[in-house]
Amino acid sequence: RTGSSIYLGAKKLTPNNKLGMAIRVIGSLVFGMMILSAIFIGIVSRNDKIRAKVFALTMTSILKSSDLDYYRCDELGLKDIEGSVIEIGPGPGTNFRCWS
């Protein structure tokens, strides 16, 4: 008989088998997510405004964690800076937490 079957050890997994169906569904979902990811990357790589927005959102979520505050404020000495400070550059301004 022809058709697509998956073998797991000696057991043949077919669409009628629940495990075989689950593997097919999971495979289809993974494939669909890969396609959507490729479309998203294609859109982001071609549109500067969307790329800037995605970058800002990504950096905000990564740098929101206070785990890095010790290294940023104490180890780099940002906590000891006095006077007027102008911070220039991209990002959500996470260094502002170092100054009171």
Short mmCIF file of C-alpha atoms in Angstrom, two decimals:
data_model
loop_
_atom_site.label_atom_id
_atom_site.label_comp_id
_atom_site.label_asym_id
_atom_site.label_seq_id
_atom_site.Cartn_x
_atom_site.Cartn_y
_atom_site.Cartn_z
CA ARG A 1 0.00 0.00 0.00
CA THR A 2 1.32 3.42 -0.88
CA GLY A 3 1.01 6.45 1.35
CA SER A 4 2.95 8.33 3.93
CA SER A 5 3.75 6.42 7.06
CA ILE A 6 6.16 7.09 9.87
CA TYR A 7 7.92 4.29 11.68
CA LEU A 8 8.77 4.61 15.36
CA GLY A 9 10.82 1.54 16.16
CA ALA A 10 8.81 -1.42 14.91
CA LYS A 11 5.47 0.41 15.24
CA LYS A 12 4.01 1.93 12.11
CA LEU A 13 2.40 5.32 12.74
CA THR A 14 -0.38 6.04 10.30
CA PRO A 15 -3.01 8.80 10.20
CA ASN A 16 -5.46 6.35 11.81
CA ASN A 17 -3.14 5.94 14.77
CA LYS A 18 -3.56 8.69 17.42
CA LEU A 19 0.19 9.13 17.92
CA GLY A 20 0.75 9.30 14.17
CA MET A 21 -1.96 11.95 13.86
CA ALA A 22 -0.44 13.94 16.72
CA ILE A 23 2.97 13.85 15.02
CA ARG A 24 1.42 15.06 11.77
CA VAL A 25 -0.43 17.91 13.52
CA ILE A 26 2.69 19.00 15.39
CA GLY A 27 4.72 18.82 12.17
CA SER A 28 2.15 20.94 10.36
CA LEU A 29 2.16 23.52 13.16
CA VAL A 30 5.96 23.73 13.14
CA PHE A 31 5.98 24.10 9.37
CA GLY A 32 3.32 26.81 9.55
CA MET A 33 5.29 28.71 12.18
CA MET A 34 8.41 28.50 10.03
CA ILE A 35 6.49 29.97 7.08
CA LEU A 36 5.07 32.78 9.22
CA SER A 37 8.53 33.51 10.64
CA ALA A 38 9.98 33.72 7.13
CA ILE A 39 7.23 36.13 6.07
CA PHE A 40 7.78 38.24 9.21
CA ILE A 41 11.55 38.39 8.63
CA GLY A 42 10.96 39.33 5.00
CA ILE A 43 8.64 42.19 5.97
CA VAL A 44 10.94 43.45 8.73
CA SER A 45 14.03 43.34 6.50
CA ARG A 46 12.37 45.48 3.82
CA ASN A 47 10.62 48.14 5.93
CA ASP A 48 12.75 50.56 7.97
CA LYS A 49 9.89 51.79 10.17
CA ILE A 50 8.80 48.28 11.14
CA ARG A 51 12.43 47.22 11.68
CA ALA A 52 13.00 50.19 14.03
CA LYS A 53 9.80 49.39 15.95
CA VAL A 54 10.69 45.68 16.26
CA PHE A 55 14.22 46.58 17.41
CA ALA A 56 12.90 48.98 20.06
CA LEU A 57 10.35 46.47 21.36
CA THR A 58 12.94 43.68 21.44
CA MET A 59 15.54 45.78 23.24
CA THR A 60 12.95 47.04 25.73
CA SER A 61 11.92 43.51 26.63
CA ILE A 62 15.53 42.28 26.87
CA LEU A 63 16.79 45.21 28.92
CA LYS A 64 13.73 45.47 31.14
CA SER A 65 15.20 42.78 33.37
CA SER A 66 16.77 44.19 36.50
CA ASP A 67 19.33 41.34 36.50
CA LEU A 68 21.66 43.49 34.42
CA ASP A 69 21.26 46.60 36.60
CA TYR A 70 24.06 45.55 38.93
CA TYR A 71 26.56 45.33 36.07
CA ARG A 72 25.24 48.43 34.33
CA CYS A 73 25.08 50.68 37.39
CA ASP A 74 27.72 49.36 39.80
CA GLU A 75 30.39 47.62 37.72
CA LEU A 76 30.46 50.22 34.93
CA GLY A 77 30.35 53.05 37.45
CA LEU A 78 27.25 54.70 36.05
CA LYS A 79 25.90 55.13 39.57
CA ASP A 80 28.79 57.45 40.47
CA ILE A 81 28.33 59.92 37.61
CA GLU A 82 27.51 63.44 38.79
CA GLY A 83 26.32 66.59 37.06
CA SER A 84 24.32 66.94 33.87
CA VAL A 85 24.16 63.81 31.77
CA ILE A 86 23.10 63.56 28.14
CA GLU A 87 22.61 60.03 26.88
CA ILE A 88 22.54 59.74 23.11
CA GLY A 89 21.77 56.53 21.27
CA PRO A 90 19.08 53.97 20.53
CA GLY A 91 17.26 52.17 23.27
CA PRO A 92 14.63 52.59 25.94
CA GLY A 93 16.83 54.55 28.37
CA THR A 94 17.57 51.75 30.80
CA ASN A 95 20.59 53.61 32.16
CA PHE A 96 18.30 56.24 33.68
CA ARG A 97 17.53 53.75 36.48
CA CYS A 98 21.12 54.17 37.67
CA TRP A 99 20.68 57.83 38.53
CA SER A 100 18.41 59.22 41.23
#
